[in-house]
Amino acid sequence: MTALAVSDARRRAIRLWLYAVAALVFAMVLVGGATRLTESGLSITEWQPVTGTLPPLSDSEWQAEFDKYKSIPQYTALNRGMTLYQFKTIFWWEWAHRLLGRLIGAVFLVPFLFFVWRGWVEPGLRGRLWAIFALGALQGAVGWWMVASGLAGRVEVSEYRLATHLVLACLIYMATVWTAAGLDPRAPIDAPHRLRASAVVLAVLVLVQIYLGALLAGLRGGPIFPTWPLIDGVLIPNIDAMLTLQPLWRNLFENVLTVQVEHRLMADVLWLCVIVHALDVMGTLRRGPAFTGALILALTVTLQAALGILTLIYETPLALALTHQGMAMVVLTIAVVHADRLVVKRPESRVGVMTSLSTS
């Protein structure tokens, strides 16, 4: 086997490993969404990174966990009278969420150390992978920081911390997918700087929309105004109702009406931007791989908007809400891959994985 073939095989192994990690992060986001929607996130009241791997194994251990849950405000305010059997249901959701986080850490670190040991990881790529691992470790701490906000003084976690936790997961996912896509042997698509920049902006807008959705979820605001296109009985809400909190900036993050309006408006902006981008790609590069990517992005954003409307109208049922969240990750994936493939044409060709990253 030639040296070039060996290098390609190694890159393929690393690329497939990164896509496997990304798939686990995708699953983690969905399990996290189910944990939130089933009000399960506060069922485990301690952070035990090692010993918490094992669930309760005896009746006495189950009762001890249940007693800890009974001591927090959520049980007193929302679940007083819950049976041990009902507690086990919410416990398993949170335990699975935390176990999946540990699994992602192991699936990332063990192969990564093997690849480094074997000398398969290029120097520039090595630093990027260590950064992704560091973000993953930070995510564990942020997850506990989020849970801790709901253990005293309130019956749910802070919407700020919930949104931070989800956005950090999305950043880890984006970095993993972007890095894996950069190892793809397919030739990049030469494009004007305008198209490259707008593709990156679209990926950022998708992330902003996910953040706003997380804020709304943290406020339990999805079912409060379950009509579309009207909201609170009108097309354009009264400005006074959107500015009831002081200082005024708090309305952007804590006023349910304001946050829902933000989420709806961002959906409109994002949809308009992907349509304009697709038309721009078609007019500039004609039909081809770039237009196909832009068109798929526009179609998935449109589908996501429809799912959002249905989720709203039917007052956030579990299945629809999880489908909506999963489709958000699909849109994010397509946006990241599309942005990665569009590169600004330069005199020299792109060589190696990190060259594609230097153009961003």
XYZ file of C-alpha atoms in Angstrom:
360
model
C 0.000 0.000 0.000
C 1.393 3.415 -0.942
C 2.012 6.156 1.625
C -0.878 8.156 0.155
C -3.253 5.200 0.493
C -2.152 4.667 4.105
C -2.757 8.356 4.891
C -6.215 8.226 3.285
C -7.118 5.091 5.256
C -6.077 6.726 8.521
C -8.068 9.853 7.776
C -11.081 7.737 6.901
C -10.829 5.914 10.245
C -10.639 9.211 12.125
C -13.508 10.659 10.096
C -15.783 7.689 10.803
C -14.890 7.828 14.500
C -15.796 11.522 14.645
C -19.112 10.896 12.896
C -19.837 8.168 15.473
C -19.127 10.657 18.267
C -21.380 13.211 16.566
C -24.171 10.627 16.339
C -23.894 10.016 20.082
C -24.037 13.767 20.767
C -27.126 13.944 18.539
C -28.716 11.164 20.622
C -27.649 12.957 23.797
C -29.537 16.086 22.742
C -32.688 14.052 22.099
C -32.452 12.206 25.418
C -31.848 15.550 27.113
C -34.981 16.897 25.447
C -37.011 13.918 26.666
C -35.573 14.394 30.150
C -36.734 17.995 30.161
C -40.176 17.300 28.712
C -40.841 14.529 31.240
C -39.653 16.758 34.119
C -36.987 14.180 34.956
C -33.897 16.364 35.144
C -33.981 16.924 38.902
C -34.630 13.312 39.861
C -30.925 12.752 40.664
C -29.901 15.374 43.191
C -26.170 14.663 43.388
C -23.277 14.808 40.951
C -21.233 11.614 41.198
C -19.196 11.277 37.992
C -17.807 7.840 38.919
C -20.072 6.173 41.482
C -23.174 7.567 39.789
C -22.551 5.270 36.837
C -24.414 2.486 38.642
C -28.141 2.946 39.332
C -29.704 1.897 42.671
C -29.438 -1.898 42.997
C -31.611 -2.605 46.027
C -34.904 -1.469 47.502
C -33.079 0.472 50.206
C -30.942 2.302 47.643
C -34.026 3.199 45.604
C -35.746 4.525 48.695
C -32.668 6.585 49.608
C -32.678 8.206 46.148
C -36.401 8.862 46.425
C -35.960 10.476 49.841
C -33.320 12.820 48.400
C -35.745 13.836 45.666
C -38.465 14.465 48.241
C -36.260 17.098 49.875
C -36.234 19.462 46.865
C -38.922 22.057 45.998
C -39.995 20.314 42.767
C -41.323 17.305 44.652
C -43.153 19.460 47.196
C -44.718 21.776 44.598
C -45.359 19.443 41.656
C -45.033 15.788 42.605
C -46.168 15.435 46.198
C -47.679 11.985 46.623
C -45.615 10.451 43.813
C -45.064 6.726 44.240
C -41.693 5.025 44.166
C -42.662 3.407 40.858
C -43.396 6.842 39.337
C -40.114 8.161 40.685
C -38.226 5.334 38.990
C -39.654 6.429 35.632
C -38.199 9.924 35.840
C -35.007 8.633 37.475
C -34.247 6.343 34.514
C -34.525 9.222 32.045
C -31.989 11.331 33.947
C -29.714 8.362 34.632
C -29.702 7.448 30.921
C -28.890 11.057 30.042
C -25.896 11.104 32.385
C -24.735 7.633 31.335
C -24.797 8.675 27.692
C -22.627 11.661 28.579
C -20.065 9.349 30.185
C -20.226 7.045 27.155
C -19.523 9.942 24.790
C -16.462 10.870 26.850
C -15.112 7.319 26.654
C -15.922 6.882 22.953
C -14.078 10.117 22.235
C -11.039 9.765 24.510
C -10.057 6.107 24.067
C -9.863 6.071 20.230
C -8.319 9.550 20.265
C -5.460 8.393 22.506
C -5.005 5.339 20.287
C -4.798 7.476 17.152
C -2.306 9.821 18.828
C -0.216 6.883 20.061
C -0.102 5.411 16.570
C 0.888 8.765 15.096
C -2.206 9.013 12.906
C -3.280 12.490 14.027
C -1.688 15.419 12.235
C -0.359 18.201 14.521
C -2.966 20.806 13.567
C -5.807 18.335 13.933
C -4.534 17.148 17.312
C -5.036 20.550 18.942
C -8.548 20.808 17.539
C -9.488 17.384 18.906
C -8.121 18.228 22.362
C -10.243 21.386 22.281
C -13.365 19.329 21.499
C -12.545 16.999 24.393
C -12.109 19.991 26.718
C -15.521 21.311 25.666
C -16.991 17.901 26.459
C -15.478 17.960 29.945
C -16.818 21.480 30.437
C -20.251 20.266 29.332
C -20.360 17.828 32.242
C -19.726 20.639 34.696
C -22.273 22.892 32.966
C -24.831 20.079 33.187
C -24.447 19.876 36.951
C -24.444 23.691 37.192
C -27.804 23.591 35.404
C -29.267 20.873 37.660
C -28.061 22.641 40.809
C -30.126 25.706 39.876
C -33.320 23.694 40.396
C -32.495 22.027 43.699
C -33.314 24.978 45.955
C -35.573 28.003 45.660
C -37.346 26.957 42.454
C -39.140 23.974 40.922
C -37.232 23.835 37.630
C -33.768 24.590 36.339
C -32.784 28.086 35.252
C -33.717 28.800 31.641
C -30.369 30.584 31.243
C -28.450 27.493 32.319
C -30.648 25.166 30.286
C -30.017 27.220 27.141
C -26.273 27.348 27.883
C -26.191 23.572 28.339
C -27.952 22.932 25.029
C -25.930 25.479 23.039
C -22.660 24.049 24.368
C -23.815 20.580 23.253
C -24.549 22.048 19.822
C -21.125 23.711 19.673
C -19.465 20.376 20.469
C -21.599 18.752 17.789
C -20.769 21.462 15.242
C -17.039 21.248 15.949
C -17.110 17.461 15.625
C -19.077 17.455 12.366
C -17.000 20.313 10.912
C -13.757 18.492 11.728
C -15.036 15.216 10.290
C -16.278 16.953 7.140
C -12.846 18.550 6.724
C -11.364 15.044 6.464
C -13.670 14.134 3.597
C -11.635 13.447 0.423
C -14.264 15.104 -1.765
C -13.013 18.267 -3.411
C -14.226 21.529 -1.867
C -16.493 23.810 -3.875
C -14.887 27.074 -4.978
C -17.247 29.927 -4.177
C -17.165 33.703 -3.836
C -16.482 35.053 -0.376
C -20.097 36.259 -0.241
C -21.513 32.737 -0.495
C -19.029 31.315 1.974
C -19.794 34.065 4.491
C -23.565 33.729 4.112
C -23.347 29.942 4.595
C -21.441 30.435 7.845
C -23.955 33.082 8.960
C -26.790 30.621 8.320
C -25.155 28.062 10.615
C -24.826 30.745 13.304
C -28.492 31.762 12.870
C -29.562 28.133 13.323
C -27.591 28.056 16.585
C -29.231 31.304 17.748
C -32.656 29.856 16.971
C -31.823 26.736 19.006
C -30.801 29.000 21.900
C -34.119 30.865 21.750
C -35.982 27.558 21.624
C -34.117 26.408 24.720
C -35.025 29.627 26.537
C -38.682 29.107 25.652
C -38.509 25.495 26.809
C -36.876 26.534 30.070
C -39.730 28.987 30.664
C -42.266 26.213 29.895
C -43.584 28.713 27.359
C -44.427 26.495 24.403
C -48.056 25.692 25.381
C -48.886 29.176 26.735
C -49.700 30.809 23.376
C -50.746 27.812 21.220
C -51.963 29.706 18.160
C -50.367 30.663 14.839
C -49.976 33.121 13.150
C -51.802 34.962 15.948
C -50.155 35.166 19.340
C -52.115 36.178 22.413
C -55.060 36.821 20.075
C -53.279 39.335 17.835
C -50.791 39.310 14.989
C -48.491 41.824 16.695
C -48.531 41.660 20.534
C -48.897 44.773 22.636
C -45.460 46.213 23.334
C -46.359 46.887 26.977
C -47.076 43.179 27.509
C -43.648 42.390 26.097
C -41.862 44.812 28.435
C -43.381 44.034 31.824
C -40.118 43.114 33.581
C -37.505 45.458 34.961
C -34.781 46.052 33.978
C -36.036 45.882 30.409
C -33.328 43.494 29.160
C -34.841 40.722 31.311
C -37.828 40.595 28.966
C -35.580 39.240 26.221
C -34.860 36.152 28.325
C -37.579 35.827 30.977
C -40.839 37.202 29.554
C -42.618 34.217 27.977
C -44.481 36.357 25.434
C -41.339 38.200 24.368
C -39.237 35.046 24.069
C -41.913 33.312 22.008
C -42.109 36.338 19.694
C -38.313 36.255 19.351
C -38.393 32.560 18.509
C -41.098 33.074 15.871
C -39.382 36.085 14.325
C -36.040 34.295 14.159
C -37.761 31.401 12.391
C -39.054 33.876 9.782
C -35.633 35.496 9.399
C -33.885 32.137 9.084
C -36.366 30.852 6.511
C -36.038 34.013 4.415
C -32.235 33.882 4.622
C -31.973 30.256 3.466
C -34.262 30.995 0.505
C -32.193 34.039 -0.510
C -28.975 32.046 -0.063
C -30.256 29.194 -2.250
C -31.243 31.638 -4.987
C -27.861 33.352 -4.719
C -26.032 30.022 -5.028
C -28.140 29.056 -8.035
C -27.528 32.403 -9.738
C -23.783 32.370 -9.036
C -22.700 28.733 -9.313
C -25.639 27.363 -11.304
C -26.945 23.920 -10.543
C -24.440 21.625 -8.886
C -23.340 20.306 -5.471
C -23.436 23.770 -3.874
C -26.990 24.424 -5.035
C -28.047 20.937 -3.929
C -26.726 21.645 -0.440
C -28.399 25.058 -0.299
C -31.678 23.603 -1.553
C -31.648 20.776 0.999
C -30.977 23.328 3.726
C -33.910 25.463 2.576
C -36.228 22.440 2.474
C -35.246 21.221 5.955
C -35.666 24.702 7.441
C -39.131 24.836 5.873
C -40.000 21.427 7.313
C -38.660 22.496 10.698
C -40.842 25.607 10.645
C -43.892 23.454 9.907
C -42.995 21.111 12.768
C -42.603 24.111 15.064
C -46.075 25.357 14.172
C -47.614 21.907 14.748
C -45.770 21.538 18.068
C -47.140 24.924 19.110
C -50.731 24.287 18.024
C -50.901 20.881 19.714
C -49.349 22.337 22.902
C -46.009 20.552 22.868
C -46.794 16.818 22.945
C -43.724 14.698 23.687
C -43.440 13.046 20.252
C -43.831 16.266 18.280
C -41.551 18.234 20.585
C -38.774 15.645 20.285
C -39.216 15.505 16.499
C -38.927 19.289 16.402
C -35.752 19.179 18.478
C -34.294 16.380 16.393
C -35.025 18.249 13.176
C -33.228 21.292 14.621
C -30.109 19.131 14.890
C -30.609 17.884 11.326
C -30.821 21.491 10.101
C -27.681 22.333 12.072
C -25.861 19.366 10.528
C -26.763 20.357 6.980
C -25.830 23.997 7.626
C -22.410 23.044 9.000
C -21.574 20.593 6.199
C -22.777 23.057 3.557
C -20.629 25.842 5.006
C -17.605 23.541 5.222
C -17.786 22.574 1.540
C -17.904 26.172 0.279
C -14.420 27.656 0.252
C -13.084 30.903 -1.152
C -11.048 30.197 -4.250
C -7.338 30.745 -3.736
C -4.324 30.249 -5.996
C -3.113 27.206 -4.084
C -5.223 24.078 -3.610
C -6.498 22.931 -0.254
C -4.130 20.379 1.240
C -4.969 18.571 4.459
C -7.779 18.997 6.876
C -6.694 22.205 8.560
C -6.427 24.193 5.300
C -10.204 24.123 4.945
C -10.556 25.471 8.477
C -8.169 28.370 7.848
C -10.526 29.838 5.276
C -13.342 30.302 7.817
